[in-house]
mmCIF file of C-alpha atoms in Angstrom:
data_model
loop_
_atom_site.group_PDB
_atom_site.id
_atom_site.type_symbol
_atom_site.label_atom_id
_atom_site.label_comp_id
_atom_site.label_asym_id
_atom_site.label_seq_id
_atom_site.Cartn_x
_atom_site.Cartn_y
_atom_site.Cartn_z
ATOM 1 C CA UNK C 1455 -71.652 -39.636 5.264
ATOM 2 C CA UNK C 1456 -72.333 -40.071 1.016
ATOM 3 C CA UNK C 1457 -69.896 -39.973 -1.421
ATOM 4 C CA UNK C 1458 -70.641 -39.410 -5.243
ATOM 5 C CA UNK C 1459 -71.529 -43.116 -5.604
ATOM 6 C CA UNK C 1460 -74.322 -42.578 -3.088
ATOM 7 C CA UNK C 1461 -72.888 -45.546 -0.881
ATOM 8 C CA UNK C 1462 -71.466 -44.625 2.706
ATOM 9 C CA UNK C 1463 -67.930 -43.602 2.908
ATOM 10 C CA UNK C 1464 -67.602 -46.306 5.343
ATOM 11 C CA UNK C 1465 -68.372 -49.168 2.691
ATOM 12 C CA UNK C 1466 -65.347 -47.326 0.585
ATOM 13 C CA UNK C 1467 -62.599 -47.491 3.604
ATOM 14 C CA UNK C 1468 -60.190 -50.086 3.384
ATOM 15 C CA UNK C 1469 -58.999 -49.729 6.998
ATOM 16 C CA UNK C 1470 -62.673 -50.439 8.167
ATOM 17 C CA UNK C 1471 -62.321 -53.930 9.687
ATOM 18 C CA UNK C 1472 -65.492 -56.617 8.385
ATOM 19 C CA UNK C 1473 -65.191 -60.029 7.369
ATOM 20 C CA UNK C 1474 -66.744 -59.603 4.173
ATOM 21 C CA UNK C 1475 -69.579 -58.634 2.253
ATOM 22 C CA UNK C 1476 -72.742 -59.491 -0.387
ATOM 23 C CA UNK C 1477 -74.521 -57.667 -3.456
ATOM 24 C CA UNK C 1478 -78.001 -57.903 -4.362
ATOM 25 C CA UNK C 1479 -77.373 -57.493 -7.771
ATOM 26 C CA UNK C 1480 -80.404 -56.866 -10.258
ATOM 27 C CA UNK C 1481 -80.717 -57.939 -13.611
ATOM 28 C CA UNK C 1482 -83.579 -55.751 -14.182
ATOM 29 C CA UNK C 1483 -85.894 -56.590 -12.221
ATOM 30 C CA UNK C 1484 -84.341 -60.325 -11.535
ATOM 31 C CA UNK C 1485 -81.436 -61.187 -8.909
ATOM 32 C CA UNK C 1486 -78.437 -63.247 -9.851
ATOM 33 C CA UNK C 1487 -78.350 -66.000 -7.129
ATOM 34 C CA UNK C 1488 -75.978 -69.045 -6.717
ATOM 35 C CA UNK C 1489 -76.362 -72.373 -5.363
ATOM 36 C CA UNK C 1490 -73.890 -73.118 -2.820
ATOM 37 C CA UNK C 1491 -71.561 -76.551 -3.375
ATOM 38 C CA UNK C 1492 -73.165 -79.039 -0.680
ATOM 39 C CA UNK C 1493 -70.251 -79.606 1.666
ATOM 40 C CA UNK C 1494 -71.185 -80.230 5.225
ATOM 41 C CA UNK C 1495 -68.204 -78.154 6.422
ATOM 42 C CA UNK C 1496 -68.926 -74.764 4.519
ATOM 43 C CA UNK C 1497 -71.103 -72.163 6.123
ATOM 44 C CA UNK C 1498 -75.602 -72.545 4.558
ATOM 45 C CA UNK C 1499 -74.092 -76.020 2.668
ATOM 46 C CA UNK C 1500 -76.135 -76.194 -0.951
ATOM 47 C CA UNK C 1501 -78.774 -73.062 -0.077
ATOM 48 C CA UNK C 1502 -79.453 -70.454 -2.771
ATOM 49 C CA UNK C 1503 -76.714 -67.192 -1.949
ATOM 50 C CA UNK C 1504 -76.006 -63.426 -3.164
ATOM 51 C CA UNK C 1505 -72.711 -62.646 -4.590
ATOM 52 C CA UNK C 1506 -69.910 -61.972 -2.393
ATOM 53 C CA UNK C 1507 -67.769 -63.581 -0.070
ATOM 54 C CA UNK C 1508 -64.898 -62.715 2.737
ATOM 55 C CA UNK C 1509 -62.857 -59.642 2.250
ATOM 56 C CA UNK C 1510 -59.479 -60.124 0.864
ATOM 57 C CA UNK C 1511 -56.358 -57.585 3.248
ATOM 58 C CA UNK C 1512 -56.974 -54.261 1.554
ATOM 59 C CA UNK C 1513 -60.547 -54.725 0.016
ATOM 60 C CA UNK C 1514 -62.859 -52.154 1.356
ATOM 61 C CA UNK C 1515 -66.602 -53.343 0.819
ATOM 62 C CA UNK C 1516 -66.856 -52.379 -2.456
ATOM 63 C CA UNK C 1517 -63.802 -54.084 -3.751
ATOM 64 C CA UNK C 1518 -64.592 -56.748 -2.227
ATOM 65 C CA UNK C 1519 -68.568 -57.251 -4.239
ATOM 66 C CA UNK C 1520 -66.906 -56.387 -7.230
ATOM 67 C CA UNK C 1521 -63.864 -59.010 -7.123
ATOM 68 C CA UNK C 1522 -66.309 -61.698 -5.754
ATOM 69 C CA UNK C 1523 -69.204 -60.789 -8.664
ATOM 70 C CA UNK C 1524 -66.294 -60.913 -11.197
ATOM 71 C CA UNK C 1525 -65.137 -64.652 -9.513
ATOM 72 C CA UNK C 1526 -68.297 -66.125 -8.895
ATOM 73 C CA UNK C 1527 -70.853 -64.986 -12.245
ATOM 74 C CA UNK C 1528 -67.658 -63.523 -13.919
ATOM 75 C CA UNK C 1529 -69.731 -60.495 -14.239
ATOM 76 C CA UNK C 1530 -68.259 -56.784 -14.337
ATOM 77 C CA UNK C 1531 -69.840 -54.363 -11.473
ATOM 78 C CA UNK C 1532 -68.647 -51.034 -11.646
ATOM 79 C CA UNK C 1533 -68.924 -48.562 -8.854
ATOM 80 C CA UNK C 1534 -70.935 -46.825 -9.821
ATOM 81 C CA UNK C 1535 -73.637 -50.214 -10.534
ATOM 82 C CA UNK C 1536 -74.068 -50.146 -6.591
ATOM 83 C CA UNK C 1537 -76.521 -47.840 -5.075
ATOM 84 C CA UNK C 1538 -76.880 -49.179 -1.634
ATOM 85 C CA UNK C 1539 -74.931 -50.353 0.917
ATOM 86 C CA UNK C 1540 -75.333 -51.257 5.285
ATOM 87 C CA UNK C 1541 -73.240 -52.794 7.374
ATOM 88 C CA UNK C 1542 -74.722 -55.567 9.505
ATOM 89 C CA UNK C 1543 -73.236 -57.871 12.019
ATOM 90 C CA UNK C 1544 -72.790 -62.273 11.261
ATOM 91 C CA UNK C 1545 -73.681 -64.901 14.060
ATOM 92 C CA UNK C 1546 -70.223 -64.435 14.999
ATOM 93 C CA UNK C 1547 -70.585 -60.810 15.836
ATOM 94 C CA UNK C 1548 -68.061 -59.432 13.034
ATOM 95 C CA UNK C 1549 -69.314 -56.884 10.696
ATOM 96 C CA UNK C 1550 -70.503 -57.868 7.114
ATOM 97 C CA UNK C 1551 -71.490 -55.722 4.301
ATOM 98 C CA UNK C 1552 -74.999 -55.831 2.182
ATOM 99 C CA UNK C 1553 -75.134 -53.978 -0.946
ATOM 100 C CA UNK C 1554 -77.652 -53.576 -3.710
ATOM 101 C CA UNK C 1555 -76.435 -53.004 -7.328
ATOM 102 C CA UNK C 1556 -78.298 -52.953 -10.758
ATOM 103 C CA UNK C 1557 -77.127 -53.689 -14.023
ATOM 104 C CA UNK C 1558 -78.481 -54.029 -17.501
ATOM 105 C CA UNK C 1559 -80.561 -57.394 -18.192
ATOM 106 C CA UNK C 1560 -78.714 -58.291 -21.321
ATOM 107 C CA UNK C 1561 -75.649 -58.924 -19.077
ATOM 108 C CA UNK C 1562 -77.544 -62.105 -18.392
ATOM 109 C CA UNK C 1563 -76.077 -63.565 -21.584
ATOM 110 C CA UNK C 1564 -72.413 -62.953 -20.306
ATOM 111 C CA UNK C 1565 -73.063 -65.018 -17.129
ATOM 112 C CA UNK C 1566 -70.679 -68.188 -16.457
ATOM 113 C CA UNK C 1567 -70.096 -69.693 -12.797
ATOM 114 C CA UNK C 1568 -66.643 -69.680 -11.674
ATOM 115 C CA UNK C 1569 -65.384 -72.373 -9.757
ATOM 116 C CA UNK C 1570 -67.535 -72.008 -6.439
ATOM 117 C CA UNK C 1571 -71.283 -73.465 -6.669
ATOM 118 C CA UNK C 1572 -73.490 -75.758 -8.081
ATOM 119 C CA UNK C 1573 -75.174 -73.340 -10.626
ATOM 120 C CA UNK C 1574 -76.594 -70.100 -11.108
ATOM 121 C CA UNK C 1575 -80.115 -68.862 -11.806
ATOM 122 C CA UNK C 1576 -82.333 -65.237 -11.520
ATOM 123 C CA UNK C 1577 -84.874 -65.307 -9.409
ATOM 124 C CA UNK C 1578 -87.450 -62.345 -8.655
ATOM 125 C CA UNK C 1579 -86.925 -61.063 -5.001
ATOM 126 C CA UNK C 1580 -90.083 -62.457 -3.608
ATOM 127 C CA UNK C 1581 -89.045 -66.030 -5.450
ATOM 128 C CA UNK C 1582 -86.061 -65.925 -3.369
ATOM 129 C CA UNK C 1583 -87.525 -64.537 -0.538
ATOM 130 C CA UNK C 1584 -90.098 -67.470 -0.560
ATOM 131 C CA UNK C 1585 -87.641 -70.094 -1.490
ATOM 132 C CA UNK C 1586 -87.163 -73.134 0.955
ATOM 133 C CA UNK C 1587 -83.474 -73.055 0.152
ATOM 134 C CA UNK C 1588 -82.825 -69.295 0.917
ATOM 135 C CA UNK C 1589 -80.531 -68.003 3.447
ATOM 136 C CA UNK C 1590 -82.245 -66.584 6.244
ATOM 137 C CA UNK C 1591 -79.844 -63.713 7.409
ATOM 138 C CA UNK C 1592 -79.428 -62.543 3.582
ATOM 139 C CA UNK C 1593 -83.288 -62.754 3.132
ATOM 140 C CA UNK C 1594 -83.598 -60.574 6.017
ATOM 141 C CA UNK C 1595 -81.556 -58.435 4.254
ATOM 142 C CA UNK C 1596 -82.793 -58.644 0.990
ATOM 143 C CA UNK C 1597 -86.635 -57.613 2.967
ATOM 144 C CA UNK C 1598 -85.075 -54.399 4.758
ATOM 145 C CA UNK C 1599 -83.683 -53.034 1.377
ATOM 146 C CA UNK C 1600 -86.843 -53.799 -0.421
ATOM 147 C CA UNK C 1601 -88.807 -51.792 2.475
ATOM 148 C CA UNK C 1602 -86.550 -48.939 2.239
ATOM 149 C CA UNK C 1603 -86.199 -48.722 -1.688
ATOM 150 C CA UNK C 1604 -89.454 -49.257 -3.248
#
């Protein structure tokens, strides 16, 4: 079932257990990306990443891109940014969240990295998509929403 956002009530239930979630997010027609920090003991160590994170207790999918967007490129996303969102299961087997959200391009400007990462950059879809450094599970992703939006 759709709510007025468009996005399934499921991704808007904070009793919905998943480990946590990521955002596509579009800067027209551009997606924010982050370098991961290159620590051998974090998950896809210094490989290009989507928003998002693990869910904090409470956070239903939602609140959980939004918190991590606002952390990571302290960026803004409002509800009503996100038009997309499926829930997918990790490696592990736990469910995960993708989402897709767009925002005006001159929010560019208002990008700063937080305190995760090696640096930020926007990339077009199929520059990420084709990137060495990508993460395979979130480029797989990434492909399925492109299929089903365009």
């Amino acid at each position: 079932m759709r709510n007025e956002t468009g996005i399934p009530d499921a991704a808007l239930d904070p009793a919905r257990v998943f480990s946590g979630a990521k955002v596509a997010l579009f800067l027209g027609a551009r997606l924010a990306v982050l370098q991961r920090d290159d620590i051998p003991t974090i998950p896809f160590p210094g490989l290009w990443d989507l928003p998002g994170g693990g869910r904090e207790p409470g956070e239903h999918a939602l609140d959980c891109v939004i918190r991590e967007t606002r952390e990571e490129l302290t960026l803004e996303l409002r509800p009503g940014d996100v038009h997309y969102a499926r829930p997918y299961r990790d490696g592990q087997g736990a469910e995960v969240w993708f989402l897709a959200a767009r925002i005006d391009p001159a929010q560019e400007a208002r990008i700063r990295l937080g305190d995760e990462g090696q640096g930020w950059a926007l990339m077009t879809p199929a520059d990420y998509l084709a990137h060495p450094l990508h993460i395979a599970p979130l480029a797989r992703r990434l492909g399925i929403y492109l299929s089903v939006s365009e």
